[in-house]
Coordinates of C-alpha atoms in Angstrom, one line a residue:
Chain A
X738 CA 10.7 23.3 10.8
X739 CA 7.3 23.6 9.2
X740 CA 5.9 26.1 11.7
X741 CA 7.9 27.8 14.4
X742 CA 7.0 28.1 18.0
X743 CA 6.9 31.8 18.0
X744 CA 4.7 31.8 14.9
X745 CA 2.3 29.4 16.6
X746 CA 1.9 31.6 19.6
X747 CA 0.4 34.3 17.5
X748 CA -1.3 32.0 15.1
X749 CA -4.8 32.7 16.3
X750 CA -4.6 36.3 15.1
X751 CA -3.8 35.3 11.5
X752 CA -6.0 34.5 8.6
X753 CA -6.0 30.9 7.4
X754 CA -4.1 31.8 4.2
X755 CA -1.2 33.3 6.2
X756 CA -0.2 29.9 7.5
X757 CA 1.2 28.7 4.2
X758 CA 4.1 31.2 4.4
X759 CA 5.4 29.7 7.7
X760 CA 6.2 26.3 6.3
X761 CA 9.8 25.9 5.2
X762 CA 9.3 24.0 2.0
X763 CA 13.0 23.9 1.2
X764 CA 13.6 21.9 4.4
X765 CA 10.7 19.7 3.5
X766 CA 12.0 18.8 0.0
X767 CA 15.6 18.5 1.2
X768 CA 14.5 15.9 3.8
X769 CA 12.2 13.9 1.6
X770 CA 14.7 12.0 -0.6
X771 CA 16.1 8.7 0.8
X772 CA 19.5 7.5 -0.4
X773 CA 17.7 5.0 -2.6
X774 CA 14.1 4.1 -3.3
X775 CA 12.2 1.6 -5.5
X776 CA 10.9 4.1 -8.0
X777 CA 14.4 5.3 -8.8
X778 CA 15.0 1.9 -10.5
X779 CA 13.4 2.1 -13.9
X780 CA 12.5 -1.6 -14.1
X781 CA 10.4 -1.6 -10.9
X782 CA 7.2 0.0 -12.0
X783 CA 7.0 -1.6 -15.5
X784 CA 7.7 -5.0 -13.8
X785 CA 4.8 -4.4 -11.3
X786 CA 2.5 -3.4 -14.1
X787 CA 3.5 -6.4 -16.2
X788 CA 2.7 -8.8 -13.3
X789 CA -0.6 -7.1 -12.7
X790 CA -1.5 -7.3 -16.4
X791 CA -0.7 -11.1 -16.5
X792 CA -2.7 -11.6 -13.2
X793 CA -5.9 -10.3 -14.9
X794 CA -7.2 -13.2 -17.1
X795 CA -8.1 -11.0 -20.1
X796 CA -6.4 -13.4 -22.5
X797 CA -8.6 -16.4 -21.5
X798 CA -12.2 -17.1 -22.5
X799 CA -14.7 -17.3 -19.5
X800 CA -15.5 -20.9 -20.3
X801 CA -11.9 -22.0 -19.3
X802 CA -13.3 -22.4 -15.7
X803 CA -14.2 -26.0 -16.3
X804 CA -10.6 -27.1 -16.3
X805 CA -9.4 -27.9 -12.8
X806 CA -5.9 -28.3 -11.3
X807 CA -5.3 -29.2 -7.6
X808 CA -9.0 -28.5 -6.9
X809 CA -9.1 -25.0 -8.3
X810 CA -9.8 -23.7 -11.9
X811 CA -6.5 -23.6 -13.8
X812 CA -6.8 -19.9 -14.5
X813 CA -6.9 -19.0 -10.8
X814 CA -3.5 -20.6 -10.4
X815 CA -2.1 -18.0 -12.8
X816 CA -3.5 -15.2 -10.6
X817 CA -2.1 -16.9 -7.5
X818 CA 1.4 -17.3 -9.1
X819 CA 1.3 -13.6 -10.1
X820 CA 0.4 -12.7 -6.5
X821 CA 3.5 -14.6 -5.4
X822 CA 5.6 -12.9 -8.0
X823 CA 4.3 -9.5 -6.9
X824 CA 5.1 -10.4 -3.3
X825 CA 8.7 -11.4 -4.3
X826 CA 9.3 -8.2 -6.2
X827 CA 7.8 -6.1 -3.4
X828 CA 10.0 -7.8 -0.8
X829 CA 13.1 -7.3 -3.0
X830 CA 12.2 -3.6 -3.4
X831 CA 11.8 -3.3 0.4
X832 CA 15.0 -5.0 1.3
X833 CA 17.3 -4.1 -1.5
X834 CA 16.0 -1.0 -3.3
X835 CA 15.2 1.1 -0.3
X836 CA 17.9 2.8 1.7
X837 CA 17.1 5.6 4.0
X838 CA 20.7 6.7 4.4
X839 CA 20.2 8.3 7.7
X840 CA 18.1 6.2 10.1
X841 CA 18.8 2.7 11.3
X842 CA 17.2 0.8 14.1
X843 CA 18.4 2.0 17.4
X844 CA 18.7 5.6 16.4
X845 CA 15.1 6.4 17.1
X846 CA 16.1 8.2 20.3
X847 CA 18.1 10.7 18.3
X848 CA 15.1 11.7 16.3
X849 CA 13.8 14.7 17.9
X850 CA 10.2 15.3 16.9
X851 CA 9.4 18.8 15.7
X852 CA 7.0 20.2 18.3
X853 CA 5.3 22.2 15.6
X854 CA 4.6 19.2 13.3
X855 CA 3.7 16.8 16.1
X856 CA 1.4 19.2 17.9
X857 CA 3.2 18.8 21.2
X858 CA 3.5 21.7 23.5
X859 CA 7.2 22.5 23.7
Chain B
X421 CA -31.6 -20.1 6.8
X422 CA -30.5 -22.9 4.5
X423 CA -31.3 -26.2 6.2
X424 CA -27.8 -27.7 5.4
X425 CA -26.1 -25.1 7.5
X426 CA -24.6 -26.7 10.7
X427 CA -25.5 -25.5 14.2
X428 CA -22.3 -24.4 15.8
X429 CA -22.1 -25.6 19.5
X430 CA -18.8 -24.7 21.2
X431 CA -19.6 -25.5 24.8
X432 CA -18.3 -23.9 27.9
X433 CA -14.6 -24.7 27.0
X434 CA -14.7 -22.1 24.2
X435 CA -16.2 -19.5 26.5
X436 CA -13.4 -20.1 29.0
X437 CA -10.8 -19.6 26.2
X438 CA -12.5 -16.4 25.2
X439 CA -12.6 -15.2 28.8
X440 CA -9.0 -16.0 29.3
X441 CA -8.0 -14.2 26.1
X442 CA -9.9 -11.0 27.2
X443 CA -8.2 -11.1 30.6
X444 CA -4.8 -11.3 28.9
X445 CA -5.8 -8.3 26.7
X446 CA -6.7 -6.2 29.8
X447 CA -3.4 -7.2 31.4
X448 CA -1.4 -6.0 28.4
X449 CA -3.3 -2.8 28.5
X450 CA -2.3 -2.3 32.1
X451 CA 1.3 -3.2 31.2
X452 CA 1.3 -0.7 28.4
X453 CA 0.1 2.0 30.9
X454 CA 3.0 1.1 33.3
X455 CA 5.5 1.3 30.5
X456 CA 4.5 4.7 29.4
X457 CA 7.5 7.0 29.4
X458 CA 5.7 10.3 29.2
X459 CA 2.2 11.7 28.7
X460 CA 2.7 12.8 25.2
X461 CA 0.8 12.3 21.9
X462 CA 3.8 10.6 20.4
X463 CA 4.0 8.1 23.2
X464 CA 0.3 7.5 23.4
X465 CA -0.5 7.4 19.6
X466 CA 2.8 6.0 18.2
X467 CA 4.2 4.1 21.2
X468 CA 7.1 6.5 21.3
X469 CA 8.2 5.1 17.8
X470 CA 10.0 2.2 19.4
X471 CA 8.6 -0.8 17.6
X472 CA 11.2 -3.3 16.3
X473 CA 10.6 -5.9 13.6
X474 CA 8.6 -8.5 15.6
X475 CA 6.1 -6.2 17.2
X476 CA 5.9 -4.0 14.1
X477 CA 5.3 -6.9 11.7
X478 CA 2.6 -8.5 14.0
X479 CA 0.8 -5.2 14.6
X480 CA 0.8 -4.5 10.9
X481 CA -0.4 -8.0 10.2
X482 CA -3.1 -7.9 12.9
X483 CA -4.3 -4.5 11.8
X484 CA -4.3 -5.2 8.1
X485 CA -6.1 -8.5 8.4
X486 CA -9.3 -8.0 10.2
X487 CA -12.5 -9.8 10.9
X488 CA -13.5 -8.6 7.5
X489 CA -10.8 -10.7 5.9
X490 CA -11.9 -14.0 7.5
X491 CA -15.6 -13.3 7.5
X492 CA -16.4 -10.6 4.8
X493 CA -13.8 -11.8 2.2
X494 CA -15.0 -15.4 2.6
X495 CA -18.6 -14.2 2.2
X496 CA -17.6 -12.3 -1.0
X497 CA -15.8 -15.3 -2.4
X498 CA -19.0 -17.3 -1.7
X499 CA -21.2 -14.8 -3.6
X500 CA -18.7 -14.1 -6.5
X501 CA -17.1 -17.4 -7.0
X502 CA -13.6 -18.0 -8.5
X503 CA -13.2 -14.4 -9.7
X504 CA -12.7 -13.3 -6.1
X505 CA -9.2 -14.7 -6.4
X506 CA -8.5 -11.0 -7.2
X507 CA -8.4 -10.5 -3.5
X508 CA -5.0 -12.1 -3.3
X509 CA -3.6 -9.7 -5.8
X510 CA -5.0 -6.5 -4.3
X511 CA -3.8 -7.3 -0.8
X512 CA -0.2 -7.8 -2.1
X513 CA -0.6 -4.7 -4.2
X514 CA -1.3 -2.7 -1.0
X515 CA 2.2 -3.4 0.1
X516 CA 3.6 -2.7 -3.3
X517 CA 1.9 0.7 -3.2
X518 CA 3.6 1.3 0.1
X519 CA 6.9 1.0 -1.8
X520 CA 6.0 4.1 -3.8
X521 CA 5.4 6.5 -1.0
X522 CA 6.6 4.9 2.3
X523 CA 10.3 5.6 1.8
X524 CA 9.7 9.3 1.6
X525 CA 6.9 9.5 4.1
X526 CA 9.1 7.6 6.7
X527 CA 11.9 10.1 6.3
X528 CA 9.6 13.1 6.7
X529 CA 7.9 11.5 9.7
X530 CA 11.3 11.0 11.4
X531 CA 12.6 14.5 10.5
X532 CA 9.5 16.4 11.4
X533 CA 7.8 14.2 14.0
X534 CA 4.5 13.5 12.3
X535 CA 1.8 11.9 14.5
X536 CA -1.0 11.6 12.0
X537 CA -1.1 11.2 8.2
X538 CA -2.7 14.6 7.9
X539 CA 0.4 16.1 9.5
X540 CA 2.1 15.3 6.2
X541 CA -0.9 16.8 4.2
X542 CA -0.7 20.1 6.0
X543 CA 3.1 20.2 6.0
X544 CA 3.2 19.5 2.2
X545 CA 0.4 21.6 1.0
X546 CA -0.3 24.2 3.7
X547 CA -4.0 24.2 3.1
X548 CA -6.4 24.1 6.0
X549 CA -9.3 23.2 3.8
X550 CA -7.4 20.2 2.4
X551 CA -6.3 19.1 5.9
X552 CA -9.9 19.2 7.2
X553 CA -11.3 17.4 4.1
X554 CA -8.6 14.7 4.5
X555 CA -9.5 14.2 8.2
X556 CA -13.2 14.0 7.3
X557 CA -12.7 11.4 4.6
X558 CA -10.2 9.4 6.6
X559 CA -12.4 9.4 9.7
X560 CA -15.4 8.6 7.6
X561 CA -13.6 5.6 6.2
X562 CA -12.2 4.5 9.6
X563 CA -15.6 4.9 11.3
X564 CA -17.1 2.5 8.7
X565 CA -14.1 0.3 9.2
X566 CA -14.8 0.1 12.9
X567 CA -18.5 -0.4 12.3
X568 CA -17.7 -3.4 10.1
X569 CA -15.5 -4.9 12.9
X570 CA -18.4 -4.4 15.3
X571 CA -20.7 -6.3 13.1
X572 CA -18.1 -9.1 12.8
X573 CA -17.6 -9.0 16.7
X574 CA -21.3 -9.6 17.1
X575 CA -21.3 -12.6 14.7
X576 CA -18.1 -14.0 16.2
X577 CA -19.2 -14.0 19.9
X578 CA -22.7 -15.2 19.0
X579 CA -21.0 -18.2 17.3
X580 CA -18.4 -18.9 19.9
X581 CA -20.9 -18.8 22.7
X582 CA -23.2 -21.1 20.9
X583 CA -26.0 -18.6 21.1
X584 CA -25.6 -18.0 24.8
X585 CA -24.6 -14.4 24.1
X586 CA -26.6 -12.3 21.7
X587 CA -25.1 -10.2 18.9
X588 CA -25.3 -7.0 20.9
X589 CA -24.0 -8.6 24.1
X590 CA -21.0 -9.8 22.1
X591 CA -20.4 -6.3 20.7
X592 CA -20.7 -4.6 24.1
X593 CA -18.3 -7.1 25.8
X594 CA -15.5 -6.9 23.3
X595 CA -15.9 -3.1 22.8
X596 CA -15.7 -2.7 26.6
X597 CA -12.5 -4.7 26.9
X598 CA -11.0 -2.9 23.9
X599 CA -11.8 0.6 25.1
X600 CA -10.3 -0.2 28.5
X601 CA -6.9 -1.5 27.3
X602 CA -6.7 1.1 24.6
X603 CA -7.4 4.0 27.0
X604 CA -4.9 2.6 29.5
X605 CA -1.9 2.0 27.2
X606 CA -2.6 3.7 23.9
X607 CA -0.6 2.5 20.8
X608 CA 1.8 0.6 23.0
X609 CA -1.0 -1.5 24.5
X610 CA -2.7 -1.8 21.0
X611 CA 0.6 -3.0 19.4
X612 CA 1.3 -5.5 22.2
X613 CA -2.2 -6.9 22.0
X614 CA -1.8 -6.9 18.3
X615 CA 1.3 -9.0 18.7
X616 CA -0.7 -11.6 20.6
X617 CA -3.6 -11.3 18.3
X618 CA -1.4 -11.5 15.2
X619 CA 0.3 -14.7 16.5
X620 CA -3.1 -16.3 17.2
X621 CA -4.2 -15.3 13.7
X622 CA -1.1 -16.8 12.0
X623 CA -1.6 -20.1 13.9
X624 CA -5.3 -20.0 13.3
X625 CA -4.9 -19.5 9.6
X626 CA -2.4 -22.4 9.4
X627 CA -4.9 -24.7 11.2
X628 CA -7.8 -23.7 8.9
X629 CA -5.7 -24.1 5.8
X630 CA -4.6 -27.6 6.8
X631 CA -8.1 -28.6 7.8
X632 CA -9.7 -27.3 4.6
X633 CA -7.4 -29.1 2.2
X634 CA -7.5 -32.4 4.1
X635 CA -11.2 -32.7 5.3
X636 CA -14.1 -34.0 3.3
X637 CA -12.2 -34.4 0.0
X638 CA -10.7 -30.9 0.2
X639 CA -10.7 -28.5 -2.7
X640 CA -11.2 -31.1 -5.4
X641 CA -14.5 -32.2 -3.9
X642 CA -15.6 -28.6 -3.5
X643 CA -14.8 -27.8 -7.1
X644 CA -16.8 -30.8 -8.3
X645 CA -19.7 -29.8 -6.1
X646 CA -19.7 -26.3 -7.6
X647 CA -19.4 -27.7 -11.1
X648 CA -22.6 -29.6 -10.4
X649 CA -24.6 -26.8 -8.8
X650 CA -23.2 -23.5 -10.1
X651 CA -20.6 -24.1 -12.8
X652 CA -20.6 -20.4 -13.8
X653 CA -18.9 -19.6 -10.5
X654 CA -15.8 -21.4 -11.8
X655 CA -15.6 -19.3 -15.0
X656 CA -13.0 -16.7 -15.7
X657 CA -14.4 -13.2 -15.8
X658 CA -16.2 -11.9 -19.0
X659 CA -15.5 -8.4 -20.5
X660 CA -17.5 -6.6 -17.8
X661 CA -16.0 -8.8 -15.1
X662 CA -12.5 -7.9 -16.3
X663 CA -13.3 -4.2 -15.9
X664 CA -14.6 -4.9 -12.5
X665 CA -11.5 -6.8 -11.7
X666 CA -9.2 -3.9 -12.7
X667 CA -11.5 -1.5 -10.8
X668 CA -11.3 -3.6 -7.7
X669 CA -7.5 -3.8 -8.0
X670 CA -7.3 0.0 -8.2
X671 CA -9.8 0.8 -5.4
X672 CA -8.5 -1.7 -2.9
X673 CA -4.8 -1.6 -3.8
X674 CA -4.7 2.1 -3.5
X675 CA -7.4 2.6 -0.9
X676 CA -6.2 0.0 1.7
X677 CA -2.7 1.5 1.4
X678 CA -4.1 4.7 2.8
X679 CA -5.5 3.4 6.0
X680 CA -4.4 6.0 8.5
X681 CA -3.7 3.3 11.2
X682 CA -1.4 1.5 8.8
X683 CA 0.4 4.8 7.9
X684 CA 0.8 5.5 11.6
X685 CA 2.6 2.2 12.0
X686 CA 5.1 3.5 9.5
X687 CA 5.6 6.4 11.9
X688 CA 5.8 4.1 14.9
X689 CA 8.7 2.0 13.5
X690 CA 11.8 2.0 15.6
X691 CA 13.9 2.5 12.4
X692 CA 14.2 2.0 8.7
X693 CA 15.4 -1.6 8.9
X694 CA 12.4 -2.8 11.1
X695 CA 10.0 -1.1 8.7
X696 CA 11.6 -2.5 5.5
X697 CA 11.7 -6.1 6.9
X698 CA 8.1 -5.8 8.2
X699 CA 6.8 -4.6 4.9
X700 CA 8.8 -7.3 3.0
X701 CA 7.2 -10.0 5.2
X702 CA 3.7 -8.4 4.9
X703 CA 3.9 -8.8 1.1
X704 CA 3.6 -12.6 1.5
X705 CA 0.8 -12.6 4.0
X706 CA -2.1 -12.5 1.5
X707 CA -1.0 -15.9 0.2
X708 CA -1.8 -17.4 3.6
X709 CA -4.7 -15.2 4.8
X710 CA -6.6 -13.7 1.9
X711 CA -6.2 -16.9 -0.1
X712 CA -7.5 -18.8 2.8
X713 CA -10.6 -16.6 3.0
X714 CA -11.1 -17.2 -0.7
X715 CA -10.9 -20.9 -0.2
X716 CA -13.4 -20.9 2.7
X717 CA -15.9 -19.1 0.5
X718 CA -15.2 -21.5 -2.3
X719 CA -15.7 -24.6 -0.1
X720 CA -18.9 -23.1 1.5
X721 CA -20.3 -22.5 -2.0
X722 CA -20.2 -26.3 -2.6
X723 CA -21.5 -27.3 0.8
X724 CA -24.1 -24.7 1.6
X725 CA -25.6 -23.4 -1.7
X726 CA -28.3 -20.8 -1.6
X727 CA -27.4 -18.7 1.4
X728 CA -28.7 -15.1 1.6
X729 CA -26.4 -12.0 1.4
X730 CA -26.4 -11.7 5.2
X731 CA -25.8 -15.4 5.8
X732 CA -22.9 -15.3 3.3
X733 CA -20.9 -13.3 5.9
X734 CA -21.1 -16.3 8.2
X735 CA -19.7 -18.9 5.9
X736 CA -16.4 -19.1 7.8
X737 CA -18.4 -20.0 10.9
X738 CA -20.5 -22.5 9.0
X739 CA -17.5 -24.2 7.3
X740 CA -15.5 -24.5 10.6
X741 CA -18.6 -25.3 12.7
X742 CA -19.2 -28.3 10.5
X743 CA -15.8 -29.8 11.6
X744 CA -16.1 -29.2 15.3
X745 CA -17.5 -32.6 16.4
X746 CA -14.9 -34.6 14.5
X747 CA -12.6 -35.1 17.4
X748 CA -11.5 -33.4 20.7
X749 CA -8.3 -32.2 19.0
X750 CA -10.3 -30.6 16.2
X751 CA -12.6 -29.0 18.7
X752 CA -9.8 -27.2 20.4
X753 CA -8.2 -26.3 17.1
X754 CA -11.4 -24.7 15.9
X755 CA -11.8 -22.9 19.2
X756 CA -8.4 -21.5 18.7
X757 CA -9.3 -20.4 15.2
X758 CA -12.4 -18.6 16.5
X759 CA -10.3 -16.9 19.2
X760 CA -8.0 -15.8 16.3
X761 CA -11.0 -14.4 14.4
X762 CA -12.1 -12.5 17.5
X763 CA -8.5 -11.3 17.9
X764 CA -8.3 -10.2 14.3
X765 CA -11.5 -8.2 14.7
X766 CA -10.4 -6.5 17.9
X767 CA -6.9 -5.7 16.7
X768 CA -8.3 -3.9 13.7
X769 CA -11.0 -2.0 15.5
X770 CA -8.7 -0.8 18.3
X771 CA -6.1 0.5 15.8
X772 CA -8.7 2.3 13.7
X773 CA -10.3 3.9 16.8
X774 CA -6.9 5.1 18.1
X775 CA -6.3 6.6 14.7
X776 CA -9.6 8.5 14.7
X777 CA -8.9 9.8 18.2
X778 CA -5.4 11.0 17.1
X779 CA -6.7 12.8 14.0
X780 CA -9.5 14.5 15.8
X781 CA -7.3 15.6 18.7
X782 CA -4.3 16.7 16.7
X783 CA -5.7 17.9 13.4
X784 CA -9.0 19.4 14.5
X785 CA -9.2 20.1 18.3
X786 CA -5.6 21.3 18.7
X787 CA -5.4 23.1 15.3
X788 CA -8.8 24.9 15.3
X789 CA -10.3 24.9 18.8
X790 CA -7.5 25.0 21.5
X791 CA -4.1 25.8 20.1
X792 CA -2.8 26.1 23.7
X793 CA -4.1 22.7 24.7
X794 CA -1.6 20.7 26.8
X795 CA -0.6 17.1 25.9
X796 CA -2.7 15.9 28.9
X797 CA -5.8 17.8 27.8
X798 CA -5.4 16.5 24.3
X799 CA -5.1 12.9 25.4
X800 CA -8.3 13.2 27.5
X801 CA -10.1 14.8 24.6
X802 CA -8.9 12.1 22.2
X803 CA -10.0 9.3 24.5
X804 CA -13.4 10.9 25.2
X805 CA -13.9 11.4 21.5
X806 CA -13.0 7.8 20.8
X807 CA -15.5 6.6 23.4
X808 CA -18.2 8.9 22.0
X809 CA -17.6 7.7 18.4
X810 CA -17.7 4.1 19.6
X811 CA -21.1 4.7 21.3
X812 CA -22.5 6.0 18.0
X813 CA -21.0 3.1 16.1
X814 CA -22.5 0.5 18.5
X815 CA -25.9 2.0 17.8
X816 CA -25.2 1.9 14.0
X817 CA -24.1 -1.8 14.4
X818 CA -27.5 -2.5 15.9
X819 CA -29.3 -0.7 13.1
X820 CA -27.2 -2.6 10.5
X821 CA -28.3 -5.8 12.1
X822 CA -31.9 -4.8 12.0
X823 CA -31.7 -3.8 8.3
X824 CA -29.6 -6.8 7.2
X825 CA -26.8 -4.7 5.8
X826 CA -24.0 -7.0 4.7
X827 CA -20.4 -6.4 5.6
X828 CA -19.3 -5.9 2.0
X829 CA -21.6 -2.9 1.5
X830 CA -19.9 -1.2 4.5
X831 CA -16.4 -1.9 3.0
X832 CA -17.3 -0.2 -0.2
X833 CA -18.6 2.8 1.5
X834 CA -15.3 3.1 3.3
X835 CA -12.9 2.7 0.5
X836 CA -14.8 4.6 -2.2
X837 CA -14.2 7.8 -0.3
X838 CA -10.8 7.0 1.3
X839 CA -9.2 6.3 -2.0
X840 CA -9.7 9.9 -3.0
X841 CA -6.7 10.7 -0.9
X842 CA -4.4 8.8 -3.2
X843 CA -3.0 11.7 -5.2
X844 CA -2.2 13.5 -2.0
X845 CA 0.3 10.8 -1.1
X846 CA 1.3 9.2 -4.4
X847 CA 1.9 12.4 -6.3
X848 CA 2.4 14.7 -3.3
X849 CA 5.7 13.1 -2.2
X850 CA 7.2 13.4 -5.7
X851 CA 5.8 16.4 -7.5
X852 CA 6.8 19.7 -5.9
X853 CA 5.0 21.7 -8.5
X854 CA 1.6 20.2 -7.7
X855 CA -0.3 23.0 -5.8
X856 CA -2.8 22.5 -3.0
X857 CA -5.6 24.0 -5.1
X858 CA -5.2 21.2 -7.7
X859 CA -5.3 18.5 -5.0
X860 CA -8.2 20.1 -3.2
X861 CA -10.2 20.5 -6.4
X862 CA -9.5 17.0 -7.5
X863 CA -10.5 15.5 -4.2
X864 CA -13.7 17.5 -3.9
X865 CA -14.8 16.7 -7.4
X866 CA -13.7 13.1 -7.2
X867 CA -15.6 12.6 -3.9
X868 CA -18.6 14.5 -5.3
X869 CA -18.8 12.3 -8.4
X870 CA -18.5 9.2 -6.2
X871 CA -21.3 10.4 -4.1
X872 CA -23.5 11.2 -7.0
X873 CA -23.0 7.8 -8.6
X874 CA -23.5 6.0 -5.3
X875 CA -26.6 8.0 -4.3
X876 CA -28.1 7.7 -7.8
X877 CA -27.9 3.9 -7.5
X878 CA -29.2 3.9 -3.9
X879 CA -32.3 6.0 -4.8
X880 CA -32.9 4.0 -8.0
X881 CA -32.2 6.9 -10.3
X882 CA -29.9 4.6 -12.3
X883 CA -29.4 0.8 -12.0
X884 CA -25.8 0.4 -10.8
X885 CA -23.2 2.1 -8.7
X886 CA -20.6 0.6 -11.0
X887 CA -21.2 2.0 -14.4
X888 CA -19.5 -0.1 -17.1
X889 CA -18.4 -2.4 -14.4
X890 CA -16.2 0.2 -12.8
X891 CA -16.8 1.2 -9.2
X892 CA -18.1 4.7 -8.3
X893 CA -14.9 5.4 -6.3
X894 CA -12.7 4.6 -9.2
X895 CA -14.6 6.9 -11.5
X896 CA -14.1 9.6 -8.9
X897 CA -10.4 8.7 -8.6
X898 CA -9.9 9.0 -12.4
X899 CA -11.4 12.5 -12.3
X900 CA -9.4 13.3 -9.2
X901 CA -6.0 12.2 -10.8
X902 CA -7.0 13.9 -14.1
X903 CA -7.6 17.3 -12.3
X904 CA -4.4 17.0 -10.2
X905 CA -2.2 16.2 -13.3
X906 CA -3.9 18.6 -15.7
X907 CA -4.0 21.5 -13.3
X908 CA -0.3 21.0 -12.3
X909 CA 0.8 20.8 -15.9
X910 CA -1.2 24.0 -16.9
X911 CA -0.8 26.0 -13.7
X912 CA 2.1 24.6 -11.7
X913 CA 3.0 26.0 -8.3
X914 CA 5.7 28.6 -8.3
X915 CA 9.0 27.5 -6.9
X916 CA 11.5 29.7 -5.0
X917 CA 14.1 31.2 -7.2
X918 CA 16.8 29.0 -5.7
X919 CA 15.1 25.8 -6.8
X920 CA 15.7 24.6 -10.3
X921 CA 12.5 23.9 -12.2

């Protein structure tokens, strides 16, 4: 729990700097790691950066705009295809590289909100 | 106004559709009120965290794609030409950025019951100054975001009513309906109305896309027209343009991913599976919506050359208005599209307003003014604050109309500051040794630098607010990240003895 109920009841008598001690940072960092996440896969970030690098037409001269394909300048199709590639890799990351490990749909009721963090009166 | 711009005349049928739509919105607000399980902040601001895939995806979609997407982005595409294709990449990048911090933030939100993004900020860093600064920057950004929607509302209703309703009458009508359903049902009402609005938006975009590529020679004719009148708008970017491109990717890709109302939808998910599937689907949406806005601006450039900055915000209205008299079927399709535009505007404004109310109530009022405030009192305060903010923003929308401020300028004011929160989330969820002092210093100096560059350009001290083609906010962000990383490397936070370094 980041801030306890009892601690909050006397909170107004404390200096601002005193609040920091009441947050349980061990609990915070224990809770933060999902079973799997995209950044844990070493290829994910380089792949994203590579797609972004190709999507920016730094390797083409500005005058290339005169060449059209399907009604648009050819170079814009490169950016559109890169956008599609980024969407595919993002969807893959979301569906296959991210596993929470604890929470699945339908379990929401079991998630008891911390009154301290949520600001609710207990 | 350019003489080639068509007069848009929708007739009474369109007004009836708009009226019917607004009645449905009010009905959903009432239903949201009746379905409320308890008078708590979690229920009002996060809908009790019960949204499954369909509602979550549609509310994310309707919230992310606003009136600005269909009006402002199209206007920007008109002004900038082919290089605005960058908009497709940055809107996909927003979802990619979610992949970096959402898995961790979602877990924390579930475990500790976060209501607002700044719940995380305080929990992670324990700094009041940092929390207040984050609330100020986020509310600043969101208020501008709502203001931008108000401007779009005015233009939308003015067009759909064929001039029978003025800009301000349109704003007041839509804001009135929005405030009523939002105050009645909170996030639940907002998400349900978003679901209707998102569906309308999806159908509307499909109709526009089909119409654009089939009518009047489609894109090929548009490109030929541009080649004849403004061939430079077809060119790939030059060296400065490339730097601006990368700067835009950074500012919008990182900044839009920090919209508090989008983060709160992460908190509102029923579970991990709904959230993962919704975000996966959201990654593909720019290819139907942002790309569409780009194409509208592109086609408008060939048909209505020479529009002013303010008029460029209306190119969507002009392009579609030019098709309305083709056939009765086309008339009703275009009416549906305009209903979708109005829906997109309202769905974004209501979500942003709800988010402002939640942050003020939870992070400021409850934390610093009335720690003993009950949930009921906080809900009343939150709604009152939202109504007050809206009154101020309506006044500002009127001023922006009088001063011919374009929508794009408002967007930049929003994101330039909001993006300064990026290290808080992107580094904050991974780097335990990063201290609050580093983040606070980075954010203060980053925001200050942004402000200096911006104000210097506004008061003509220097020529541009994008030195070397890079936006003021990105310069601030570079300083911000530099301080966070440098400070943490040189003076890392002390860890408890039990934690391995």
